[in-house]
PDB file of C-alpha atoms and ligand atoms in Angstrom:
ATOM      1  CA  MET A 198      52.994 100.069   3.835  1.00 52.00           C
ATOM      2  CA  ALA A 199      54.763  98.974   6.991  1.00 66.00           C
ATOM      3  CA  SER A 200      51.936  96.672   7.955  1.00 79.00           C
ATOM      4  CA  GLU A 201      51.747  95.197   4.423  1.00 83.00           C
ATOM      5  CA  HIS A 202      55.397  94.298   4.599  1.00 84.00           C
ATOM      6  CA  LEU A 203      54.913  92.803   8.023  1.00 88.00           C
ATOM      7  CA  LYS A 204      51.912  90.746   6.936  1.00 84.00           C
ATOM      8  CA  GLN A 205      53.885  89.365   4.026  1.00 84.00           C
ATOM      9  CA  LEU A 206      56.697  88.380   6.359  1.00 84.00           C
ATOM     10  CA  LEU A 207      54.468  86.473   8.674  1.00 85.00           C
ATOM     11  CA  LEU A 208      52.892  84.705   5.692  1.00 79.00           C
ATOM     12  CA  ASP A 209      56.135  83.929   3.920  1.00 81.00           C
ATOM     13  CA  GLY A 210      57.552  81.567   6.441  1.00 85.00           C
ATOM     14  CA  PRO A 211      59.202  81.217   9.780  1.00 92.00           C
ATOM     15  CA  VAL A 212      60.829  84.309  11.236  1.00 95.00           C
ATOM     16  CA  PRO A 213      64.215  83.882  12.895  1.00 98.00           C
ATOM     17  CA  GLU A 214      64.066  82.924  16.533  1.00 98.00           C
ATOM     18  CA  HIS A 215      67.099  85.006  17.409  1.00 98.00           C
ATOM     19  CA  VAL A 216      68.268  88.142  15.593  1.00 98.00           C
ATOM     20  CA  ALA A 217      71.552  89.825  16.514  1.00 99.00           C
ATOM     21  CA  VAL A 218      72.504  93.329  15.388  1.00 99.00           C
ATOM     22  CA  ILE A 219      75.842  95.128  15.186  1.00 99.00           C
ATOM     23  CA  MET A 220      74.573  98.704  15.457  1.00 98.00           C
ATOM     24  CA  ASP A 221      77.155 100.688  13.503  1.00 98.00           C
ATOM     25  CA  GLY A 222      77.462 104.053  11.766  1.00 98.00           C
ATOM     26  CA  ASN A 223      76.467 106.565  14.431  1.00 98.00           C
ATOM     27  CA  GLY A 224      79.665 108.565  14.026  1.00 98.00           C
ATOM     28  CA  ARG A 225      79.383 108.759  10.246  1.00 98.00           C
ATOM     29  CA  TRP A 226      75.738 109.788  10.507  1.00 98.00           C
ATOM     30  CA  ALA A 227      76.754 112.682  12.781  1.00 98.00           C
ATOM     31  CA  ARG A 228      79.747 113.673  10.676  1.00 98.00           C
ATOM     32  CA  ALA A 229      77.598 113.863   7.550  1.00 98.00           C
ATOM     33  CA  ARG A 230      75.523 116.477   9.376  1.00 98.00           C
ATOM     34  CA  GLY A 231      78.436 118.396  10.852  1.00 98.00           C
ATOM     35  CA  LEU A 232      77.443 117.233  14.349  1.00 98.00           C
ATOM     36  CA  PRO A 233      79.605 115.823  17.157  1.00 97.00           C
ATOM     37  CA  ARG A 234      79.756 112.012  17.328  1.00 98.00           C
ATOM     38  CA  TYR A 235      77.634 111.771  20.472  1.00 97.00           C
ATOM     39  CA  ARG A 236      74.712 113.250  18.536  1.00 98.00           C
ATOM     40  CA  GLY A 237      74.885 110.179  16.327  1.00 98.00           C
ATOM     41  CA  HIS A 238      74.721 107.940  19.375  1.00 98.00           C
ATOM     42  CA  MET A 239      71.734 109.929  20.645  1.00 98.00           C
ATOM     43  CA  ALA A 240      69.967 109.524  17.320  1.00 98.00           C
ATOM     44  CA  GLY A 241      70.736 105.805  17.494  1.00 98.00           C
ATOM     45  CA  MET A 242      68.409 105.470  20.504  1.00 98.00           C
ATOM     46  CA  LYS A 243      65.414 105.947  18.255  1.00 98.00           C
ATOM     47  CA  ALA A 244      66.656 103.107  16.080  1.00 98.00           C
ATOM     48  CA  VAL A 245      66.895 100.884  19.158  1.00 98.00           C
ATOM     49  CA  ARG A 246      63.240 101.611  19.924  1.00 98.00           C
ATOM     50  CA  GLU A 247      62.316 100.867  16.313  1.00 98.00           C
ATOM     51  CA  VAL A 248      64.112  97.545  16.222  1.00 98.00           C
ATOM     52  CA  VAL A 249      62.615  96.476  19.560  1.00 98.00           C
ATOM     53  CA  GLU A 250      59.096  97.323  18.413  1.00 98.00           C
ATOM     54  CA  GLY A 251      59.721  95.771  15.010  1.00 97.00           C
ATOM     55  CA  ALA A 252      60.944  92.556  16.621  1.00 98.00           C
ATOM     56  CA  ILE A 253      57.793  92.391  18.731  1.00 97.00           C
ATOM     57  CA  GLU A 254      55.579  93.017  15.688  1.00 97.00           C
ATOM     58  CA  ALA A 255      57.405  90.368  13.657  1.00 96.00           C
ATOM     59  CA  ARG A 256      57.161  87.951  16.605  1.00 96.00           C
ATOM     60  CA  ILE A 257      60.879  87.486  16.973  1.00 97.00           C
ATOM     61  CA  PRO A 258      61.380  86.142  20.491  1.00 98.00           C
ATOM     62  CA  ILE A 259      65.049  87.061  20.986  1.00 98.00           C
ATOM     63  CA  LEU A 260      66.936  90.205  19.960  1.00 99.00           C
ATOM     64  CA  THR A 261      70.604  90.808  20.801  1.00 99.00           C
ATOM     65  CA  LEU A 262      72.155  94.247  20.272  1.00 99.00           C
ATOM     66  CA  PHE A 263      75.871  95.038  20.240  1.00 99.00           C
ATOM     67  CA  ALA A 264      75.931  98.378  22.025  1.00 98.00           C
ATOM     68  CA  PHE A 265      79.521  98.809  23.233  1.00 98.00           C
ATOM     69  CA  SER A 266      82.520  96.625  22.543  1.00 98.00           C
ATOM     70  CA  GLN A 267      85.492  95.900  24.705  1.00 98.00           C
ATOM     71  CA  GLU A 268      87.586  97.648  22.053  1.00 98.00           C
ATOM     72  CA  ASN A 269      85.331 100.727  22.261  1.00 98.00           C
ATOM     73  CA  TRP A 270      86.962 101.479  25.637  1.00 98.00           C
ATOM     74  CA  ASN A 271      89.889 102.720  23.527  1.00 98.00           C
ATOM     75  CA  ARG A 272      87.844 105.627  22.142  1.00 98.00           C
ATOM     76  CA  PRO A 273      88.406 109.148  23.521  1.00 97.00           C
ATOM     77  CA  THR A 274      87.249 109.446  27.136  1.00 98.00           C
ATOM     78  CA  ARG A 275      84.686 112.051  26.149  1.00 97.00           C
ATOM     79  CA  GLU A 276      82.965 109.701  23.748  1.00 98.00           C
ATOM     80  CA  VAL A 277      83.045 106.781  26.197  1.00 98.00           C
ATOM     81  CA  SER A 278      81.511 109.002  28.897  1.00 98.00           C
ATOM     82  CA  ALA A 279      78.820 110.169  26.500  1.00 98.00           C
ATOM     83  CA  LEU A 280      77.947 106.566  25.646  1.00 98.00           C
ATOM     84  CA  MET A 281      77.734 105.637  29.327  1.00 98.00           C
ATOM     85  CA  ARG A 282      75.478 108.609  30.034  1.00 98.00           C
ATOM     86  CA  LEU A 283      73.346 107.558  27.127  1.00 98.00           C
ATOM     87  CA  LEU A 284      72.942 104.089  28.580  1.00 98.00           C
ATOM     88  CA  GLN A 285      71.580 105.685  31.745  1.00 98.00           C
ATOM     89  CA  LEU A 286      69.327 107.947  29.711  1.00 98.00           C
ATOM     90  CA  TYR A 287      68.058 104.943  27.753  1.00 98.00           C
ATOM     91  CA  VAL A 288      67.129 103.123  30.955  1.00 98.00           C
ATOM     92  CA  ALA A 289      65.419 106.192  32.414  1.00 98.00           C
ATOM     93  CA  ARG A 290      63.462 106.891  29.233  1.00 98.00           C
ATOM     94  CA  GLU A 291      62.553 103.410  28.086  1.00 98.00           C
ATOM     95  CA  ARG A 292      62.147 101.399  31.281  1.00 98.00           C
ATOM     96  CA  ASP A 293      58.401 101.780  31.749  1.00 98.00           C
ATOM     97  CA  GLU A 294      57.666 101.246  28.072  1.00 98.00           C
ATOM     98  CA  LEU A 295      59.827  98.107  27.960  1.00 98.00           C
ATOM     99  CA  VAL A 296      57.973  96.741  30.981  1.00 98.00           C
ATOM    100  CA  ARG A 297      54.636  97.553  29.350  1.00 98.00           C
ATOM    101  CA  GLN A 298      55.694  95.810  26.144  1.00 98.00           C
ATOM    102  CA  GLY A 299      56.767  92.663  28.008  1.00 98.00           C
ATOM    103  CA  VAL A 300      60.444  92.999  27.128  1.00 99.00           C
ATOM    104  CA  ARG A 301      62.940  91.251  29.371  1.00 98.00           C
ATOM    105  CA  VAL A 302      66.321  92.977  29.252  1.00 98.00           C
ATOM    106  CA  ARG A 303      69.603  91.238  30.072  1.00 98.00           C
ATOM    107  CA  VAL A 304      73.003  92.906  29.797  1.00 98.00           C
ATOM    108  CA  HIS A 305      76.162  90.914  29.066  1.00 98.00           C
ATOM    109  CA  GLY A 306      79.829  91.800  28.967  1.00 98.00           C
ATOM    110  CA  ASP A 307      82.678  92.731  31.269  1.00 98.00           C
ATOM    111  CA  LEU A 308      80.488  94.903  33.448  1.00 98.00           C
ATOM    112  CA  ASP A 309      83.129  95.264  36.167  1.00 98.00           C
ATOM    113  CA  ARG A 310      84.722  97.936  33.989  1.00 98.00           C
ATOM    114  CA  LEU A 311      81.636 100.145  34.204  1.00 98.00           C
ATOM    115  CA  ALA A 312      81.321 103.006  36.688  1.00 98.00           C
ATOM    116  CA  ALA A 313      78.697 102.939  39.441  1.00 98.00           C
ATOM    117  CA  GLY A 314      76.116 105.010  37.519  1.00 98.00           C
ATOM    118  CA  PRO A 315      75.847 102.819  34.422  1.00 98.00           C
ATOM    119  CA  ARG A 316      76.108  99.685  36.590  1.00 98.00           C
ATOM    120  CA  ALA A 317      73.136 100.848  38.631  1.00 98.00           C
ATOM    121  CA  ALA A 318      71.167 101.572  35.464  1.00 98.00           C
ATOM    122  CA  ILE A 319      71.846  98.026  34.255  1.00 98.00           C
ATOM    123  CA  ASP A 320      70.743  96.532  37.585  1.00 98.00           C
ATOM    124  CA  GLU A 321      67.618  98.663  37.460  1.00 98.00           C
ATOM    125  CA  ILE A 322      66.580  97.707  33.943  1.00 98.00           C
ATOM    126  CA  GLN A 323      67.253  94.012  34.520  1.00 98.00           C
ATOM    127  CA  ALA A 324      65.251  93.993  37.748  1.00 98.00           C
ATOM    128  CA  ALA A 325      62.370  96.061  36.370  1.00 98.00           C
ATOM    129  CA  THR A 326      61.939  93.930  33.247  1.00 98.00           C
ATOM    130  CA  ALA A 327      62.627  90.499  34.794  1.00 98.00           C
ATOM    131  CA  GLY A 328      59.010  89.401  34.319  1.00 98.00           C
ATOM    132  CA  GLY A 329      58.853  90.158  30.561  1.00 98.00           C
ATOM    133  CA  THR A 330      57.772  87.239  28.378  1.00 98.00           C
ATOM    134  CA  VAL A 331      57.221  88.784  24.921  1.00 98.00           C
ATOM    135  CA  LEU A 332      60.758  89.620  23.809  1.00 98.00           C
ATOM    136  CA  ARG A 333      64.133  88.834  25.284  1.00 98.00           C
ATOM    137  CA  LEU A 334      66.406  91.802  24.638  1.00 98.00           C
ATOM    138  CA  ASN A 335      70.112  91.202  25.240  1.00 98.00           C
ATOM    139  CA  LEU A 336      72.363  94.253  25.336  1.00 98.00           C
ATOM    140  CA  MET A 337      76.025  93.437  24.810  1.00 99.00           C
ATOM    141  CA  ILE A 338      78.037  96.082  26.623  1.00 98.00           C
ATOM    142  CA  SER A 339      81.781  96.082  27.291  1.00 98.00           C
ATOM    143  CA  TYR A 340      81.551  92.876  25.314  1.00 99.00           C
ATOM    144  CA  GLY A 341      84.222  91.070  23.321  1.00 98.00           C
ATOM    145  CA  SER A 342      83.742  87.601  21.958  1.00 98.00           C
ATOM    146  CA  ARG A 343      87.314  86.398  22.460  1.00 98.00           C
ATOM    147  CA  ALA A 344      87.176  87.593  26.067  1.00 98.00           C
ATOM    148  CA  GLU A 345      83.878  85.722  26.509  1.00 98.00           C
ATOM    149  CA  ILE A 346      85.398  82.537  25.069  1.00 98.00           C
ATOM    150  CA  THR A 347      88.542  82.887  27.195  1.00 98.00           C
ATOM    151  CA  ARG A 348      86.370  83.393  30.265  1.00 98.00           C
ATOM    152  CA  ALA A 349      84.440  80.220  29.446  1.00 98.00           C
ATOM    153  CA  ALA A 350      87.720  78.286  29.184  1.00 98.00           C
ATOM    154  CA  ARG A 351      88.798  79.657  32.563  1.00 98.00           C
ATOM    155  CA  LEU A 352      85.498  78.734  34.202  1.00 98.00           C
ATOM    156  CA  LEU A 353      85.743  75.199  32.825  1.00 98.00           C
ATOM    157  CA  ALA A 354      89.353  74.886  34.005  1.00 98.00           C
ATOM    158  CA  GLU A 355      88.269  75.913  37.489  1.00 98.00           C
ATOM    159  CA  ARG A 356      85.527  73.289  37.478  1.00 98.00           C
ATOM    160  CA  VAL A 357      88.030  70.643  36.404  1.00 98.00           C
ATOM    161  CA  ARG A 358      90.422  71.700  39.140  1.00 98.00           C
ATOM    162  CA  ALA A 359      87.598  71.517  41.677  1.00 98.00           C
ATOM    163  CA  GLY A 360      86.933  67.952  40.535  1.00 98.00           C
ATOM    164  CA  GLU A 361      83.426  68.781  39.290  1.00 98.00           C
ATOM    165  CA  LEU A 362      84.204  67.980  35.667  1.00 97.00           C
ATOM    166  CA  GLN A 363      86.481  65.611  33.770  1.00 98.00           C
ATOM    167  CA  PRO A 364      88.478  67.018  30.820  1.00 98.00           C
ATOM    168  CA  ASP A 365      86.694  64.621  28.461  1.00 97.00           C
ATOM    169  CA  GLU A 366      83.402  66.104  29.598  1.00 98.00           C
ATOM    170  CA  ILE A 367      84.355  69.374  27.922  1.00 98.00           C
ATOM    171  CA  THR A 368      82.119  69.288  24.885  1.00 98.00           C
ATOM    172  CA  GLU A 369      80.568  71.933  22.668  1.00 98.00           C
ATOM    173  CA  ALA A 370      77.551  71.842  24.971  1.00 98.00           C
ATOM    174  CA  THR A 371      79.458  72.232  28.263  1.00 98.00           C
ATOM    175  CA  PHE A 372      81.552  74.972  26.660  1.00 98.00           C
ATOM    176  CA  ALA A 373      78.531  76.873  25.358  1.00 98.00           C
ATOM    177  CA  ALA A 374      77.000  76.607  28.826  1.00 98.00           C
ATOM    178  CA  GLU A 375      79.765  78.864  30.181  1.00 98.00           C
ATOM    179  CA  LEU A 376      79.127  81.652  27.656  1.00 98.00           C
ATOM    180  CA  TYR A 377      76.938  84.650  28.489  1.00 98.00           C
ATOM    181  CA  THR A 378      74.413  83.230  26.042  1.00 98.00           C
ATOM    182  CA  ALA A 379      74.166  79.874  27.834  1.00 98.00           C
ATOM    183  CA  ASP A 380      70.388  79.895  27.945  1.00 97.00           C
ATOM    184  CA  LEU A 381      69.849  81.229  24.419  1.00 98.00           C
ATOM    185  CA  PRO A 382      69.766  79.544  21.032  1.00 98.00           C
ATOM    186  CA  ASP A 383      72.383  80.798  18.557  1.00 98.00           C
ATOM    187  CA  PRO A 384      71.426  83.783  16.394  1.00 98.00           C
ATOM    188  CA  ASP A 385      69.795  82.749  13.120  1.00 98.00           C
ATOM    189  CA  LEU A 386      70.326  86.148  11.540  1.00 98.00           C
ATOM    190  CA  LEU A 387      73.103  88.681  12.102  1.00 98.00           C
ATOM    191  CA  ILE A 388      72.544  92.201  10.808  1.00 99.00           C
ATOM    192  CA  ARG A 389      75.291  94.803  10.534  1.00 98.00           C
ATOM    193  CA  THR A 390      74.515  98.362   9.561  1.00 98.00           C
ATOM    194  CA  SER A 391      76.713 101.040   7.950  1.00 98.00           C
ATOM    195  CA  GLY A 392      78.105  98.893   5.164  1.00 98.00           C
ATOM    196  CA  GLU A 393      81.044  97.385   7.042  1.00 98.00           C
ATOM    197  CA  GLN A 394      81.695  93.787   6.072  1.00 98.00           C
ATOM    198  CA  ARG A 395      83.171  92.518   9.317  1.00 98.00           C
ATOM    199  CA  ILE A 396      82.237  90.930  12.622  1.00 98.00           C
ATOM    200  CA  SER A 397      84.382  93.061  14.983  1.00 98.00           C
ATOM    201  CA  ASN A 398      84.744  90.407  17.695  1.00 98.00           C
ATOM    202  CA  PHE A 399      81.007  89.825  18.113  1.00 99.00           C
ATOM    203  CA  MET A 400      79.594  86.432  19.150  1.00 99.00           C
ATOM    204  CA  LEU A 401      82.192  84.432  17.220  1.00 98.00           C
ATOM    205  CA  TRP A 402      81.137  81.135  18.749  1.00 98.00           C
ATOM    206  CA  GLN A 403      77.407  81.743  18.464  1.00 98.00           C
ATOM    207  CA  ILE A 404      77.257  82.908  14.833  1.00 98.00           C
ATOM    208  CA  ALA A 405      78.824  79.742  13.412  1.00 98.00           C
ATOM    209  CA  TYR A 406      75.764  79.195  11.206  1.00 98.00           C
ATOM    210  CA  ALA A 407      74.012  82.555  11.335  1.00 98.00           C
ATOM    211  CA  GLU A 408      72.864  84.108   8.084  1.00 98.00           C
ATOM    212  CA  LEU A 409      74.663  87.420   7.556  1.00 98.00           C
ATOM    213  CA  TYR A 410      72.911  90.558   6.366  1.00 98.00           C
ATOM    214  CA  MET A 411      75.001  93.671   5.829  1.00 98.00           C
ATOM    215  CA  THR A 412      73.151  96.865   4.969  1.00 98.00           C
ATOM    216  CA  PRO A 413      74.576 100.294   4.073  1.00 98.00           C
ATOM    217  CA  VAL A 414      71.929 102.011   6.222  1.00 98.00           C
ATOM    218  CA  LEU A 415      73.572 103.904   9.088  1.00 99.00           C
ATOM    219  CA  TRP A 416      72.277 102.875  12.502  1.00 99.00           C
ATOM    220  CA  PRO A 417      70.516 106.177  13.355  1.00 98.00           C
ATOM    221  CA  GLU A 418      68.440 105.732  10.183  1.00 98.00           C
ATOM    222  CA  PHE A 419      67.528 102.110  10.797  1.00 98.00           C
ATOM    223  CA  ARG A 420      63.768 101.640  11.088  1.00 98.00           C
ATOM    224  CA  ARG A 421      61.528  98.612  11.560  1.00 97.00           C
ATOM    225  CA  GLU A 422      61.069  98.450   7.780  1.00 96.00           C
ATOM    226  CA  HIS A 423      64.775  97.714   7.479  1.00 97.00           C
ATOM    227  CA  LEU A 424      64.425  94.921  10.015  1.00 97.00           C
ATOM    228  CA  PHE A 425      61.499  93.490   8.058  1.00 96.00           C
ATOM    229  CA  ALA A 426      63.554  93.673   4.845  1.00 96.00           C
ATOM    230  CA  ALA A 427      66.353  91.734   6.536  1.00 97.00           C
ATOM    231  CA  ILE A 428      63.924  89.069   7.746  1.00 96.00           C
ATOM    232  CA  HIS A 429      62.407  88.849   4.301  1.00 95.00           C
ATOM    233  CA  ASP A 430      65.852  88.265   2.837  1.00 96.00           C
ATOM    234  CA  PHE A 431      66.506  85.645   5.523  1.00 97.00           C
ATOM    235  CA  GLN A 432      63.335  83.793   4.553  1.00 95.00           C
ATOM    236  CA  LYS A 433      64.678  83.349   1.020  1.00 94.00           C
ATOM    237  CA  ARG A 434      67.950  81.801   2.160  1.00 95.00           C
ATOM    238  CA  GLU A 435      68.568  78.094   2.099  1.00 93.00           C
ATOM    239  CA  ARG A 436      70.281  77.075   5.317  1.00 93.00           C
ATOM    240  CA  ARG A 437      72.160  73.850   4.722  1.00 94.00           C
ATOM    241  CA  PHE A 438      74.301  73.399   7.853  1.00 95.00           C
ATOM    242  CA  GLY A 439      76.812  71.450   5.783  1.00 95.00           C
ATOM    243  CA  ARG A 440      74.284  68.984   4.398  1.00 94.00           C
ATOM    244  CA  VAL A 441      73.012  68.548   0.874  1.00 93.00           C
ATOM    245  CA  THR A 442      69.458  69.290  -0.117  1.00 82.00           C
ATOM    246  CA  THR A 443      67.573  66.776  -2.185  1.00 72.00           C
ATOM    247  CA  GLY A 444      65.616  67.571  -5.323  1.00 60.00           C
TER     248      GLY A 444
HETATM  249  C1  IPE B 696      78.276 102.449  16.515  1.00 68.74           C
HETATM  250  O1  IPE B 696      78.586 103.601  15.806  1.00 68.74           O
HETATM  251  C2  IPE B 696      78.151 102.685  17.996  1.00 68.74           C
HETATM  252  C3  IPE B 696      79.288 102.171  18.768  1.00 68.74           C
HETATM  253  C4  IPE B 696      80.277 101.459  18.303  1.00 68.74           C
HETATM  254  C5  IPE B 696      79.290 102.462  20.181  1.00 68.74           C
HETATM  255  P1  IPE B 696      80.072 104.138  15.652  1.00 68.74           P
HETATM  256  O2  IPE B 696      80.353 105.069  16.759  1.00 68.74           O
HETATM  257  O3  IPE B 696      81.030 103.007  15.507  1.00 68.74           O
HETATM  258  O4  IPE B 696      79.947 104.946  14.283  1.00 68.74           O
HETATM  259  P2  IPE B 696      80.998 104.995  13.086  1.00 68.74           P
HETATM  260  O5  IPE B 696      81.363 103.577  12.743  1.00 68.74           O
HETATM  261  O6  IPE B 696      82.182 105.757  13.577  1.00 68.74           O
HETATM  262  O7  IPE B 696      80.273 105.670  11.980  1.00 68.74           O
HETATM  263  C1  IPE B 697      81.328  97.378  16.571  1.00 68.74           C
HETATM  264  O1  IPE B 697      81.413  98.594  15.912  1.00 68.74           O
HETATM  265  C2  IPE B 697      80.882  97.580  17.993  1.00 68.74           C
HETATM  266  C3  IPE B 697      79.508  98.024  18.162  1.00 68.74           C
HETATM  267  C4  IPE B 697      78.629  98.173  17.228  1.00 68.74           C
HETATM  268  C5  IPE B 697      79.096  98.281  19.520  1.00 68.74           C
HETATM  269  P1  IPE B 697      82.804  99.372  15.788  1.00 68.74           P
HETATM  270  O2  IPE B 697      82.520 100.611  15.039  1.00 68.74           O
HETATM  271  O3  IPE B 697      83.428  99.515  17.105  1.00 68.74           O
HETATM  272  O4  IPE B 697      83.666  98.350  14.925  1.00 68.74           O
HETATM  273  P2  IPE B 697      84.927  98.602  13.995  1.00 68.74           P
HETATM  274  O5  IPE B 697      85.930  99.327  14.824  1.00 68.74           O
HETATM  275  O6  IPE B 697      84.474  99.425  12.852  1.00 68.74           O
HETATM  276  O7  IPE B 697      85.355  97.243  13.570  1.00 68.74           O
HETATM  277 MG1   MG B 698      81.727 101.982  13.941  1.00 68.74          MG
END
């Protein structure tokens, strides 16, 4: 069944080059089972593995996952600590497999706010997977889009002050070059799980023309089949980028 769906996808047209995912619904998944919230986050790790493997199978070259937002720092300390421990567990458990699969992991966000343990885990996974050429996996951690955009403005202002750049050289391209995603194309498809119909400060600049796909599936239950369904839906969309289509 899974492979049939996949075959159809690859036949039906181009797959997105860059898929971004807002992984949401871990807490509700846990609550529905009478479990503490961190158990939902734990269960979400399996979904991360699924979506990574699904992306490789569907030949998507770039996958970006929203794992922890800047605003998530405002959650109870216990939950934040559990999420940080989970990041370290993820690196310990998945590192060798990610290397074997040819996944190159990059982590973006305000990483200065992280404690030494999670910071070390990030350094480790980035170093270990640096040679991966099959899938680029971007983990957005301690990430907020407005903060990223403000940072880009600050970096450009500093370059102007240093005399490296003229104000009229600030273009969409020079601006985008100061974002964390400087070397990546914009996402073609943005998936959000758990039924929420909002963006929650995620990649506001980069999703200008992304196709949106909201699914009620809670993140811990997300499987590669759900990714394939989203791609299938994407393949039926007509992307116009403001133009008109003839015929
Ligand atoms: C997503 O699940 C994971 C993070 C935001 C870290 P949530 O923890 O937001 O789960 P819900 O939205 O409360 O169900
Ligand atoms: C967005 O989910 C952040 C991540 C998925 C990491 P949230 O659960 O934090 O978003 P809101 O609060 O429902 O908008
Ligand atoms: Mg949520």
